[in-house]
Coordinates of N, CA and C in Angstrom, one line a residue:
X1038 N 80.6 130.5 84.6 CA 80.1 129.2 85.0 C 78.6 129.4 85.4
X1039 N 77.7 128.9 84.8 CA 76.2 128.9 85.1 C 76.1 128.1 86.9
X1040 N 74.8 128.4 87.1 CA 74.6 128.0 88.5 C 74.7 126.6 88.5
X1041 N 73.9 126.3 87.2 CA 74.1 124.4 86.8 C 75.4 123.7 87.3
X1042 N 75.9 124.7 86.3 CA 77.5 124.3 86.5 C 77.8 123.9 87.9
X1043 N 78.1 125.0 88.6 CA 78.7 125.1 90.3 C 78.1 124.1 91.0
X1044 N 76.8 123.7 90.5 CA 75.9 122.5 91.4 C 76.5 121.2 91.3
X1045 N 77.3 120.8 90.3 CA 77.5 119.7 89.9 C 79.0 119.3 90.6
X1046 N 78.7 118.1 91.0 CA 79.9 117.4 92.1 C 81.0 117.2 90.6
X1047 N 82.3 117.2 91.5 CA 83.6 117.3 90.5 C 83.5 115.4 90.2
X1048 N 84.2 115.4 88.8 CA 84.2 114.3 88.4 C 84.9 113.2 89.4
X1049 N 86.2 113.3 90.3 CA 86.2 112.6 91.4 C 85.4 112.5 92.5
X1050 N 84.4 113.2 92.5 CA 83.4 112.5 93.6 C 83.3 111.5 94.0
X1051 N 82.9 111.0 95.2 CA 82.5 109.5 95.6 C 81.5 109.6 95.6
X1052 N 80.8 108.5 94.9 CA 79.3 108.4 94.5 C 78.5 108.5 95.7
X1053 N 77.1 108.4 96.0 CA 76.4 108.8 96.9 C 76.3 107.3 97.4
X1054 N 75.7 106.9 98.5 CA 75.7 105.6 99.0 C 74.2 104.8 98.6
X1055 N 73.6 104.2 98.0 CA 72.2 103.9 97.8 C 71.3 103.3 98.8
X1056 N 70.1 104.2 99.3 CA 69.5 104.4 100.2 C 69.3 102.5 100.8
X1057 N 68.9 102.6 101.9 CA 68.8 101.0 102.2 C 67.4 100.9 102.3
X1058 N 67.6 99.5 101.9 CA 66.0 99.0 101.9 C 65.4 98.9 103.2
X1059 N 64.6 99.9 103.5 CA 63.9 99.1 104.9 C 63.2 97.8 105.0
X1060 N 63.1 97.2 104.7 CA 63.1 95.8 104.5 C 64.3 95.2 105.0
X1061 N 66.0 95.2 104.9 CA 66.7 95.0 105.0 C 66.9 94.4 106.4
X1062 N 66.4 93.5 107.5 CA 66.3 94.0 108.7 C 67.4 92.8 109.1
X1063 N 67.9 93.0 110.4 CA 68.8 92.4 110.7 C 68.6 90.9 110.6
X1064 N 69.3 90.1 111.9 CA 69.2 88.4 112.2 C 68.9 88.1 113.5
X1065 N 68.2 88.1 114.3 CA 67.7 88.5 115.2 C 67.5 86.5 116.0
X1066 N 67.7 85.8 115.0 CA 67.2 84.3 115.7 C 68.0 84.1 117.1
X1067 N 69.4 84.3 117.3 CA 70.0 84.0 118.6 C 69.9 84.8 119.7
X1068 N 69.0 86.0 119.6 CA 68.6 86.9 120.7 C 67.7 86.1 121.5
X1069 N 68.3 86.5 122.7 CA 67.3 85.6 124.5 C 66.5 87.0 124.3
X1070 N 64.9 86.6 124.7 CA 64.2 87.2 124.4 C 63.3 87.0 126.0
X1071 N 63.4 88.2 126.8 CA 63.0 88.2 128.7 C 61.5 88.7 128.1
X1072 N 60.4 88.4 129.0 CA 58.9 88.6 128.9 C 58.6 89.0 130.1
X1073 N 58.7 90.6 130.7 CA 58.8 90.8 131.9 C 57.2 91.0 131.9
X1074 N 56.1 90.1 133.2 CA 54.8 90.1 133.0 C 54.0 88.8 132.2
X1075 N 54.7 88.2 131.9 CA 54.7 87.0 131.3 C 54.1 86.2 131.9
X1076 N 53.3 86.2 132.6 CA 52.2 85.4 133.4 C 51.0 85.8 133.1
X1077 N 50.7 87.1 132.7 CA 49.8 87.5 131.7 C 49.4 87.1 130.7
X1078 N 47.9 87.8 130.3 CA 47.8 87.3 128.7 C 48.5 87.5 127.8
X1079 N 48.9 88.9 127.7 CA 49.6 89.2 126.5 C 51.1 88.6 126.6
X1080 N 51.8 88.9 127.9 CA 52.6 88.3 128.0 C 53.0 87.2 127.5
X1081 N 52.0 86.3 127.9 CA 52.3 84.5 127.5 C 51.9 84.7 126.6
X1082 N 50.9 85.3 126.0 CA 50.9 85.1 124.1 C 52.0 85.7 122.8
X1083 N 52.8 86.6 124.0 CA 53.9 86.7 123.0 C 55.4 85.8 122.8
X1084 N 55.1 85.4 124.5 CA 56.4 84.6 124.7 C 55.9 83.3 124.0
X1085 N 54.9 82.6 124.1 CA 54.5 81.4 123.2 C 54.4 81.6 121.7
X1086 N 54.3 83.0 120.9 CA 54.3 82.7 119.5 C 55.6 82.9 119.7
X1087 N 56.8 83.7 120.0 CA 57.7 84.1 119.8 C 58.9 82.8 119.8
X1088 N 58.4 82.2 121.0 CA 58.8 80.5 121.6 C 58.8 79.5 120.1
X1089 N 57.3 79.5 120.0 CA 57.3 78.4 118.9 C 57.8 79.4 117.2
X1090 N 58.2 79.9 116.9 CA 58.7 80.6 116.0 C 60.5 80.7 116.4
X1091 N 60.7 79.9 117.2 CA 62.6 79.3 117.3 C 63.5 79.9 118.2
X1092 N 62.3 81.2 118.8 CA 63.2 82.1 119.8 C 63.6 81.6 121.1
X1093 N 64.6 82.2 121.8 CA 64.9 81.6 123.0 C 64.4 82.4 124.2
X1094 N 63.1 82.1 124.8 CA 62.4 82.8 125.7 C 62.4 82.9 127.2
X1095 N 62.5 83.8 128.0 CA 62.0 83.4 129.5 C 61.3 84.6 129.8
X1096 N 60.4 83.8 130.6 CA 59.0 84.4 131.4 C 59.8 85.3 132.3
X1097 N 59.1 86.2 132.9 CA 59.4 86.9 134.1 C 58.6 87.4 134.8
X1098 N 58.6 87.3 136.1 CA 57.3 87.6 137.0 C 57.8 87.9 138.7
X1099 N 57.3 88.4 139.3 CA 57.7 88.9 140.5 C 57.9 87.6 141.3
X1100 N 57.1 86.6 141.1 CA 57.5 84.8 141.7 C 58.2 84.0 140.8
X1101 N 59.2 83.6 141.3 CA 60.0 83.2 139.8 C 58.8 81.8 140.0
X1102 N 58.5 80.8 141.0 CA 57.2 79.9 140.8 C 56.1 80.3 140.2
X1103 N 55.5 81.4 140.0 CA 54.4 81.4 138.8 C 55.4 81.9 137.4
X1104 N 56.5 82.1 137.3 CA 57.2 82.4 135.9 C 56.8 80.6 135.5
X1105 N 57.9 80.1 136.6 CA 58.1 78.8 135.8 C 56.9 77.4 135.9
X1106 N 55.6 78.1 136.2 CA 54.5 77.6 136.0 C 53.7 77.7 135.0
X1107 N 54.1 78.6 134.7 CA 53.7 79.7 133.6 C 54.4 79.0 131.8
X1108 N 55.6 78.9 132.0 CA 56.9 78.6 130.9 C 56.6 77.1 130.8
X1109 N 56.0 75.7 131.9 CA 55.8 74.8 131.7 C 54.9 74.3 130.9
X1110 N 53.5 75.5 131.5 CA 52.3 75.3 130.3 C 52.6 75.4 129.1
X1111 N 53.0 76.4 128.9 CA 53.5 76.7 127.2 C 54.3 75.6 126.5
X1112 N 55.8 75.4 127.6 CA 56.3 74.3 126.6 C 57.4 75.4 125.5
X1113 N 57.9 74.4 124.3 CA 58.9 75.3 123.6 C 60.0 75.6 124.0
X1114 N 60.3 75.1 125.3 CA 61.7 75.4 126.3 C 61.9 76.9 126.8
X1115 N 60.5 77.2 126.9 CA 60.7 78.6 127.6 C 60.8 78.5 129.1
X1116 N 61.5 79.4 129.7 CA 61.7 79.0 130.9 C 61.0 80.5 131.9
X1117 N 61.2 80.0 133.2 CA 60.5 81.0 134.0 C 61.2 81.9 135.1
X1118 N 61.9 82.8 135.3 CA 62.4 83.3 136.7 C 62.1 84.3 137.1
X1119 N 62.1 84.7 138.2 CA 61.7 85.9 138.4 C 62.3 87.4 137.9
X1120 N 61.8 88.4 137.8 CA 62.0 89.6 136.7 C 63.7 90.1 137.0
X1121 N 64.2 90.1 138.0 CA 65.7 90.4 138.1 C 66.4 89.6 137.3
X1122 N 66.1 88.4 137.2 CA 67.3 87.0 136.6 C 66.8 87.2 135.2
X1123 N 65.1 87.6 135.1 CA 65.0 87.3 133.5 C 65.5 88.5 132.7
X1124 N 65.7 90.0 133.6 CA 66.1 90.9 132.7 C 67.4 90.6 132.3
X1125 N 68.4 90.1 133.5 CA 69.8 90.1 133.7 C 70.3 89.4 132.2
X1126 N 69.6 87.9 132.2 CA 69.8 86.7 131.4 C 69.2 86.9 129.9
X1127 N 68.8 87.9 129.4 CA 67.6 88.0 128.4 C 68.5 89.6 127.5
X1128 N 68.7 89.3 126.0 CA 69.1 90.6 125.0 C 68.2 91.6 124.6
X1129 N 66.6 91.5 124.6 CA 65.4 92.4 124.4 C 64.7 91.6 125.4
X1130 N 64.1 92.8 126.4 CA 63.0 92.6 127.6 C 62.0 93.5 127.4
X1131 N 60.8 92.4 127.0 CA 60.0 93.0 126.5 C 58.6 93.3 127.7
X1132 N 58.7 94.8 127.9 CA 57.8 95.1 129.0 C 56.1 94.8 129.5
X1133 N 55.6 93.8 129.7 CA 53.9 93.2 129.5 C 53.1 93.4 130.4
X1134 N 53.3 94.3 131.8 CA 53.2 94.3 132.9 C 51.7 95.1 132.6
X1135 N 50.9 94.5 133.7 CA 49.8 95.6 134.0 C 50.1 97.4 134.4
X1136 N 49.5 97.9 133.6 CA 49.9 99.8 133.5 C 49.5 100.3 135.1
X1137 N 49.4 99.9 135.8 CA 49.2 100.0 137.4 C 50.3 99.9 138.4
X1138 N 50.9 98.9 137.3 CA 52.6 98.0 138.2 C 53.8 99.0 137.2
X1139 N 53.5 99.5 136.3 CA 54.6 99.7 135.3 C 55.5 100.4 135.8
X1140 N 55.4 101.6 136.3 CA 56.4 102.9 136.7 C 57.4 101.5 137.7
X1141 N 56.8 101.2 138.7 CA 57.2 100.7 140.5 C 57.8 99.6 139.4
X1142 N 57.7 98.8 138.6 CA 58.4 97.3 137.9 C 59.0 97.9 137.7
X1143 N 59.8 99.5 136.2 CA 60.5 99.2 135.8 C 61.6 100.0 136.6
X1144 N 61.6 100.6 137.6 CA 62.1 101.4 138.5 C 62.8 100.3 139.3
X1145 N 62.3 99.4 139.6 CA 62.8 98.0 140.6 C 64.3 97.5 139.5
X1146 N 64.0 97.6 138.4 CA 64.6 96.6 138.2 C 66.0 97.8 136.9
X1147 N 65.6 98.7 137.2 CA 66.5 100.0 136.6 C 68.0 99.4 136.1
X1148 N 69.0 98.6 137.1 CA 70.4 98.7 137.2 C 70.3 96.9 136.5
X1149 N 69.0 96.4 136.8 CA 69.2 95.1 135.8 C 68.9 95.3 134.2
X1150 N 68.5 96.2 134.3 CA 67.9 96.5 132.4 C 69.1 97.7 131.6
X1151 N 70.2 98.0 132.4 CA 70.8 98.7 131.5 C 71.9 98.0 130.8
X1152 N 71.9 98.7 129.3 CA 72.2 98.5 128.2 C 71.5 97.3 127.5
X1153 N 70.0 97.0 128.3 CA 69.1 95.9 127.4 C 68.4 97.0 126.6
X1154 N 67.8 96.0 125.5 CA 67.2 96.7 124.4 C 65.6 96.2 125.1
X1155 N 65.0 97.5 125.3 CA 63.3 97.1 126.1 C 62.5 97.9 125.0
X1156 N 61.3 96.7 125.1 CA 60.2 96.9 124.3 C 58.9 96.8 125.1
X1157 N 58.4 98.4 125.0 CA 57.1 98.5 125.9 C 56.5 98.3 124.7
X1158 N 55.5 97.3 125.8 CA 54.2 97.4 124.7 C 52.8 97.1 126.0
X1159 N 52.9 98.3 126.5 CA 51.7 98.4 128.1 C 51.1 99.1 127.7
X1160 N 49.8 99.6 127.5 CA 48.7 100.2 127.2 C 47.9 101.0 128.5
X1161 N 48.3 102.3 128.9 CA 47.4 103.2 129.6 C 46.4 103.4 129.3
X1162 N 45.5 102.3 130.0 CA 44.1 102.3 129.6 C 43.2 102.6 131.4
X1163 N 41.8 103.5 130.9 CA 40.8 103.5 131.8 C 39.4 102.5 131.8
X1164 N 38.8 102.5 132.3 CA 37.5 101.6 131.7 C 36.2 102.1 132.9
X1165 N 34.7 102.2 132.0 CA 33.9 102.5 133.3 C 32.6 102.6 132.4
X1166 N 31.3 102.6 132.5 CA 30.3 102.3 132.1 C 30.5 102.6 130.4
X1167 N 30.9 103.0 129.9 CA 31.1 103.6 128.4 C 32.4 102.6 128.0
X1168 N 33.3 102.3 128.2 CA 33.8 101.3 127.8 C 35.4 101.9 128.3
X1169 N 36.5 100.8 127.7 CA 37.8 102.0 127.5 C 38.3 103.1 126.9
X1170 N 38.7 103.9 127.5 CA 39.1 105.2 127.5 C 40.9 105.3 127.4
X1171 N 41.8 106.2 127.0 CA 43.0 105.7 126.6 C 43.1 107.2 127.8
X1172 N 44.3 106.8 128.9 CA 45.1 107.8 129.9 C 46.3 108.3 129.1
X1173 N 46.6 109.5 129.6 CA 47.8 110.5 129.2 C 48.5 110.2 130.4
X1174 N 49.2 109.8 130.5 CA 50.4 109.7 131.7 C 51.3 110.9 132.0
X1175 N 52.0 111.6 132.9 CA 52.6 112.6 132.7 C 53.9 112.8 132.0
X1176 N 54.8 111.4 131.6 CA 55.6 111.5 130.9 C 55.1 111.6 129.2
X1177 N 54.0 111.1 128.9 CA 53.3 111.5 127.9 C 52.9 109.9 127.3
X1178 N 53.4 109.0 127.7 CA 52.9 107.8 127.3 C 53.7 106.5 128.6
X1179 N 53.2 105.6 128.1 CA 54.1 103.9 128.7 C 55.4 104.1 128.4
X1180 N 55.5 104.4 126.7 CA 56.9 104.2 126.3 C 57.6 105.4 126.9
X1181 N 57.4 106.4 127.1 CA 58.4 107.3 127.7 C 58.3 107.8 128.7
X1182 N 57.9 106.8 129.9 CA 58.2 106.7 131.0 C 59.1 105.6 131.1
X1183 N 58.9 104.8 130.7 CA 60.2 103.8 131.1 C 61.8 104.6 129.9
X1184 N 61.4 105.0 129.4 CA 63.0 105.8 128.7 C 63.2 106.6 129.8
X1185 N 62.3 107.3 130.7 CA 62.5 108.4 131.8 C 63.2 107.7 133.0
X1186 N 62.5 106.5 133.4 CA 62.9 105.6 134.1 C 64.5 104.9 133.8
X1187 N 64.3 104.0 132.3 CA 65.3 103.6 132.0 C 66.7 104.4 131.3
X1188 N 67.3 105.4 131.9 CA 68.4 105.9 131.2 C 69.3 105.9 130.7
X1189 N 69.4 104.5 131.2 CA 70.7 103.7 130.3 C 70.1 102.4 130.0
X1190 N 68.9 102.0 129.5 CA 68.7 101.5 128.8 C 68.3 102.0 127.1
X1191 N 67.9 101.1 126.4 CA 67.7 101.3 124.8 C 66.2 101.2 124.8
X1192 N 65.3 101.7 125.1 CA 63.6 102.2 125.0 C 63.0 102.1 123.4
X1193 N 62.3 100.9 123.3 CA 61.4 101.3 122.1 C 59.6 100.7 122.3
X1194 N 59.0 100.9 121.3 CA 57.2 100.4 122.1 C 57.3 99.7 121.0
X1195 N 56.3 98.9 121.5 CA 55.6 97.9 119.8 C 54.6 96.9 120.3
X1196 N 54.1 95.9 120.0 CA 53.5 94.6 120.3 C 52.3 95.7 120.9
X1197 N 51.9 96.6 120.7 CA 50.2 97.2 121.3 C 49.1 96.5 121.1
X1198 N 49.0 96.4 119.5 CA 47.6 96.0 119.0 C 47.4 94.5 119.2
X1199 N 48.3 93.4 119.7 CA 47.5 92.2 119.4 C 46.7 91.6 120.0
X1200 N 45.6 90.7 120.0 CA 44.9 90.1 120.7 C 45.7 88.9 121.6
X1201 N 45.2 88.7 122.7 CA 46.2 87.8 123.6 C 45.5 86.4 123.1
X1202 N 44.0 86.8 122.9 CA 43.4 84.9 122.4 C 44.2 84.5 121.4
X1203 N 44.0 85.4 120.2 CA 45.1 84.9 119.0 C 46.4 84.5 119.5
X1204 N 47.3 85.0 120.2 CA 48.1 84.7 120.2 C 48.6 83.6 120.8
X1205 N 47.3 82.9 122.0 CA 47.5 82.2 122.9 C 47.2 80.8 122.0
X1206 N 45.9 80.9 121.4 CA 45.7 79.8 120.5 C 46.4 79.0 119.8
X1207 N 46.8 77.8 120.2 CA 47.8 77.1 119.6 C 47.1 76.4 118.1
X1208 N 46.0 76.6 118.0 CA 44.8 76.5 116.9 C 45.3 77.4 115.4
X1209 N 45.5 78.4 115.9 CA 46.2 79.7 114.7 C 47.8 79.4 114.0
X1210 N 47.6 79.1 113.6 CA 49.5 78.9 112.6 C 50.2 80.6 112.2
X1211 N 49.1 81.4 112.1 CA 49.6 83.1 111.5 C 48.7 84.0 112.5
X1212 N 49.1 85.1 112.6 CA 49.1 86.5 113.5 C 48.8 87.2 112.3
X1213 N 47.4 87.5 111.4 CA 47.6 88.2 110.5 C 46.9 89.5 111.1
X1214 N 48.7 90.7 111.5 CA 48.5 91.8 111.4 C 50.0 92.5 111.5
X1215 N 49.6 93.7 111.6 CA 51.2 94.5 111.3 C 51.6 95.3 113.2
X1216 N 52.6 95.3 113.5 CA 53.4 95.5 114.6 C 53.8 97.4 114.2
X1217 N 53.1 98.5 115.1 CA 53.5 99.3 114.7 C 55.0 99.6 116.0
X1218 N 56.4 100.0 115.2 CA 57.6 100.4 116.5 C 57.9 101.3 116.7
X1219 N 58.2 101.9 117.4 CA 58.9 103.4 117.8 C 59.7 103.0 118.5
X1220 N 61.2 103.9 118.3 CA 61.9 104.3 119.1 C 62.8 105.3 118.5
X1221 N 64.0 105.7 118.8 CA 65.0 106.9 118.7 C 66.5 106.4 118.1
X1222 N 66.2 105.2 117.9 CA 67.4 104.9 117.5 C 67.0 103.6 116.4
X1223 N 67.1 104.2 114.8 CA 66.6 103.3 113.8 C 67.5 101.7 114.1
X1224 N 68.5 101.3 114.2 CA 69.0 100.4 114.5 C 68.2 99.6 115.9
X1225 N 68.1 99.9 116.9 CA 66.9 99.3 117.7 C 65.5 98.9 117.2
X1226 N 65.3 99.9 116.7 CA 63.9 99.4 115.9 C 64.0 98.5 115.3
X1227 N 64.8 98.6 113.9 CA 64.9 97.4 113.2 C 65.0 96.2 113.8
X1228 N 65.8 96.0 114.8 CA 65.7 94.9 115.6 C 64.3 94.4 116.1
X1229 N 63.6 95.3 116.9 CA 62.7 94.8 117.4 C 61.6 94.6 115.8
X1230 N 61.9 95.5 115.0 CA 60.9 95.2 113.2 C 61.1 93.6 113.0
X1231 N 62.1 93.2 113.3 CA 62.9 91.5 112.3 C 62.0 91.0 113.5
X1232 N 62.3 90.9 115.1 CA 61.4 90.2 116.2 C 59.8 89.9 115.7
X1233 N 59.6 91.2 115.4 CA 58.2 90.6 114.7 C 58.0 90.3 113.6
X1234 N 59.0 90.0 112.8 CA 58.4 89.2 111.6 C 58.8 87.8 111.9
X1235 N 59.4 87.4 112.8 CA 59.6 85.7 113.5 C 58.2 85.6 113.6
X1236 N 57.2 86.3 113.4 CA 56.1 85.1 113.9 C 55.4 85.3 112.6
X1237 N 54.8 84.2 112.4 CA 54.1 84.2 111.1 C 52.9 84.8 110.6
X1238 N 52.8 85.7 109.5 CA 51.4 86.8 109.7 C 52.1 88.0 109.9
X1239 N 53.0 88.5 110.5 CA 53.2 89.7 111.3 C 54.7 90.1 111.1
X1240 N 54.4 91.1 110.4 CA 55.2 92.3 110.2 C 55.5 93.7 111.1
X1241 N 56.5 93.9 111.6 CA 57.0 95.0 112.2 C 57.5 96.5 111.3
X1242 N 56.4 97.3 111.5 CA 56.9 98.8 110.3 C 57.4 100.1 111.6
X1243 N 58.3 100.5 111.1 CA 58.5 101.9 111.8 C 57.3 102.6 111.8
X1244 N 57.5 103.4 112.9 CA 56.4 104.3 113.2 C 56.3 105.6 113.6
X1245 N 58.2 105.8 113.7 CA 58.3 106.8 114.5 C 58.9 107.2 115.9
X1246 N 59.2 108.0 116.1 CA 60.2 108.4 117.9 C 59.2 108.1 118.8
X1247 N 59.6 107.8 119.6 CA 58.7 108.2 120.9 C 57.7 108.7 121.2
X1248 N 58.0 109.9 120.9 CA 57.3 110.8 120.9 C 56.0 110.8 120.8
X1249 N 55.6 109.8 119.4 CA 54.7 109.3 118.8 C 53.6 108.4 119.6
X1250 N 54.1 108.2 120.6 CA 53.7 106.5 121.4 C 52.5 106.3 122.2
X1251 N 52.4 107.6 122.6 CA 50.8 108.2 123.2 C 49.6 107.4 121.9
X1252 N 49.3 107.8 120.6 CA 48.3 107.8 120.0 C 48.3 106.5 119.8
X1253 N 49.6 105.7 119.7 CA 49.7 104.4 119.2 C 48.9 103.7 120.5
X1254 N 49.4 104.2 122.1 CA 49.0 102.9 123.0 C 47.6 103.3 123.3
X1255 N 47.6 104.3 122.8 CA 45.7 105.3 123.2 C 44.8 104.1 121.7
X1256 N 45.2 104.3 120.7 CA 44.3 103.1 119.4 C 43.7 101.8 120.6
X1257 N 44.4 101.4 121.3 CA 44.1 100.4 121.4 C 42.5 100.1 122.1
X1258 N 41.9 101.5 122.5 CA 41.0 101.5 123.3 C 40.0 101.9 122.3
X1259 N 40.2 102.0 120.9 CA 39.3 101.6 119.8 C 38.9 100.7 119.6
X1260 N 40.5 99.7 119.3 CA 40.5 98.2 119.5 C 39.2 97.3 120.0
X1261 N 39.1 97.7 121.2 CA 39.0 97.5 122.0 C 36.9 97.4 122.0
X1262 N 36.8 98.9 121.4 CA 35.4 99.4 121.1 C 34.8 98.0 119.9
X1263 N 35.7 98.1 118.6 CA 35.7 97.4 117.6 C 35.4 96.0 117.8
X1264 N 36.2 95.0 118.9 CA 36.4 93.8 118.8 C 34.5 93.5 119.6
X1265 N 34.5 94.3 120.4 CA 32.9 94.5 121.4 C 31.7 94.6 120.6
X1266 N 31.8 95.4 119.5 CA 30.6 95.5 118.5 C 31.0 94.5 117.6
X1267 N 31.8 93.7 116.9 CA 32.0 92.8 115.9 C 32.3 91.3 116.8
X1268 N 32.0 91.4 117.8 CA 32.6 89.8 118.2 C 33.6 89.6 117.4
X1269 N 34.9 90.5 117.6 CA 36.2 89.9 117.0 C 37.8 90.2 117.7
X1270 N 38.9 89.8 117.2 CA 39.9 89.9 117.5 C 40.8 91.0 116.2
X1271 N 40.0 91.9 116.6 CA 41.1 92.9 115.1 C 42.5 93.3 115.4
X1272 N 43.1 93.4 114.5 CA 44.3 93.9 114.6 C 44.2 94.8 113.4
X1273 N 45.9 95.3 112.6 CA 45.8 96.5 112.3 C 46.5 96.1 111.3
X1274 N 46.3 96.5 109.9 CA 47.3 96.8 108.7 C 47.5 98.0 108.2
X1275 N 48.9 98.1 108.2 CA 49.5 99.6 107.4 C 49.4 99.5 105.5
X1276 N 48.7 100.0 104.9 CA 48.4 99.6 103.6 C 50.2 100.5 102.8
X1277 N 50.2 100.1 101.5 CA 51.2 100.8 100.2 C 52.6 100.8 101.0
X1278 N 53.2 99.6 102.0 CA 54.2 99.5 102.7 C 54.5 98.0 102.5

C-alpha cells in the first residue's frame, strides 16, 4: 500500500462537516441590552443607535436619576437605573465607563455581572501637551482587567473606534464603519458581531483573544490624532472581509 493509499479515509467515513460561514451570525433582536456609563458620550451614543435599531436598552449609572434622565432624552423606550438593576435586568452589559472608574465599577458590581455576556469598550487613554497617548494597564489592557475582575462572567471588547457625535446625531441614518471584537470564546463574539450589525453602516469582524485588546484600545489615540488634523469623525474599515 503506497503512502497515498494509507492517507485516504475508508469508504465509510463520515464526511467532513463544511466550514461555517463567518457571516453566519446569530439573532440577537430579543437580547436586553444594559449600557453601564450611559450617561456618557459614548455610552448614550451607543444605547441611542442601538435603541433606534429595535434593541431593548437601559442606561446605567451610579444615580439611577441621571440614568433615567439620561434614557428620557433619547426616547426609543430606553430606560434608566442604576448600574446594579441595569446589570441584573440586562443579557450583554456593555462597559462605557470613564477608564479612571473602571477597575472600582466593575469590581462593585462583580456578583451582579456573573454569567452576563460584557462588552468592554473603555479606552486607557493619557493626554498632555502633545495630545493622547494610549496607557498599558497592568493586566495588559481594559478588556483584561475586567475578565480578571469578572470571573464568572463572559469578557469580550469591541465598540472602541466610534465617534460619540456620530452616534449621538439623530441627523445620521448609518454608522459607516467596521466594529473590531475580541474575546475567547467564538460564540460570544459572534454575538456581540450580529449586535453591531443592528445598527446601520456597521459591521462587527473578529479580531481575536484578548490578548489582542491592548493595540485595539491603544488605535484609538491615533484616532484621535487623525480626527484633530482633518476636522473629522474617522472610523475604521477592515478591507477583503
Amino acid at each position: 500500500m503506497t503512502s497515498t493509499d494509507s492517507a485516504q479515509q475508508p469508504a465509510d467515513a463520515p464526511a467532513k462537516a463544511p466550514a461555517k460561514d463567518p457571516w453566519d451570525l446569530p439573532d440577537v433582536s430579543g437580547l436586553v441590552v444594559g449600557v453601564l456609563g450611559g450617561t456618557g458620550p459614548q455610552g448614550k451614543g451607543l444605547a441611542y443607535r442601538l435603541a433606534r435599531a429595535g434593541q431593548k436598552v437601559i442606561i446605567g449609572s451610579r444615580a439611577a436619576e441621571r440614568a433615567q434622565a439620561a434614557a428620557e432624552e433619547l426616547g426609543h423606550d430606553i430606560e434608566g437605573a442604576e448600574n446594579a438593576e441595569c446589570a441584573r435586568r440586562s443579557d450583554i452589559v456593555i462597559v462605557a465607563v470613564p477608564w479612571e472608574g473602571h477597575g472600582k465599577t466593575l469590581e462593585a458590581l462583580r456578583e451582579d455581572l456573573v454569567g452576563k455576556l460584557v462588552v468592554d469598550c473603555v479606552n486607557p487613554l493619557g493626554f498632555d501637551k502633545k495630545g493622547a497617548y494610549a496607557l498599558k494597564p497592568e493586566e495588559g489592557s481594559a478588556a483584561e482587567q475586567a475578565a480578571a475582575l469578572l470571573p464568572d462572567s463572559r469578557v469580550t471588547a469591541a465598540f472602541h473606534h466610534l465617534s460619540a457625535v456620530l452616534l449621538e446625531d439623530p441627523e445620521i441614518d448609518e454608522i459607516d464603519t467596521d466594529v473590531m471584537v475580541l474575546g475567547e470564546v467564538r460564540a460570544d463574539v459572534e454575538i456581540v458581531q450580529a449586535l453591531a450589525g443592528r445598527i446601520p453602516g456597521m459591521r462587527g469582524i473578529f479580531a481575536g483573544r484578548l490578548r489582542n485588546a491592548h493595540q485595539v484600545e491603544a488605535l484609538v489615540a491615533n484616532l484621535i490624532s487623525v480626527n484633530r488634523r482633518y476636522k473629522a469623525h474617522a472610523g475604521l474599515r477592515v478591507t477583503d472581509v
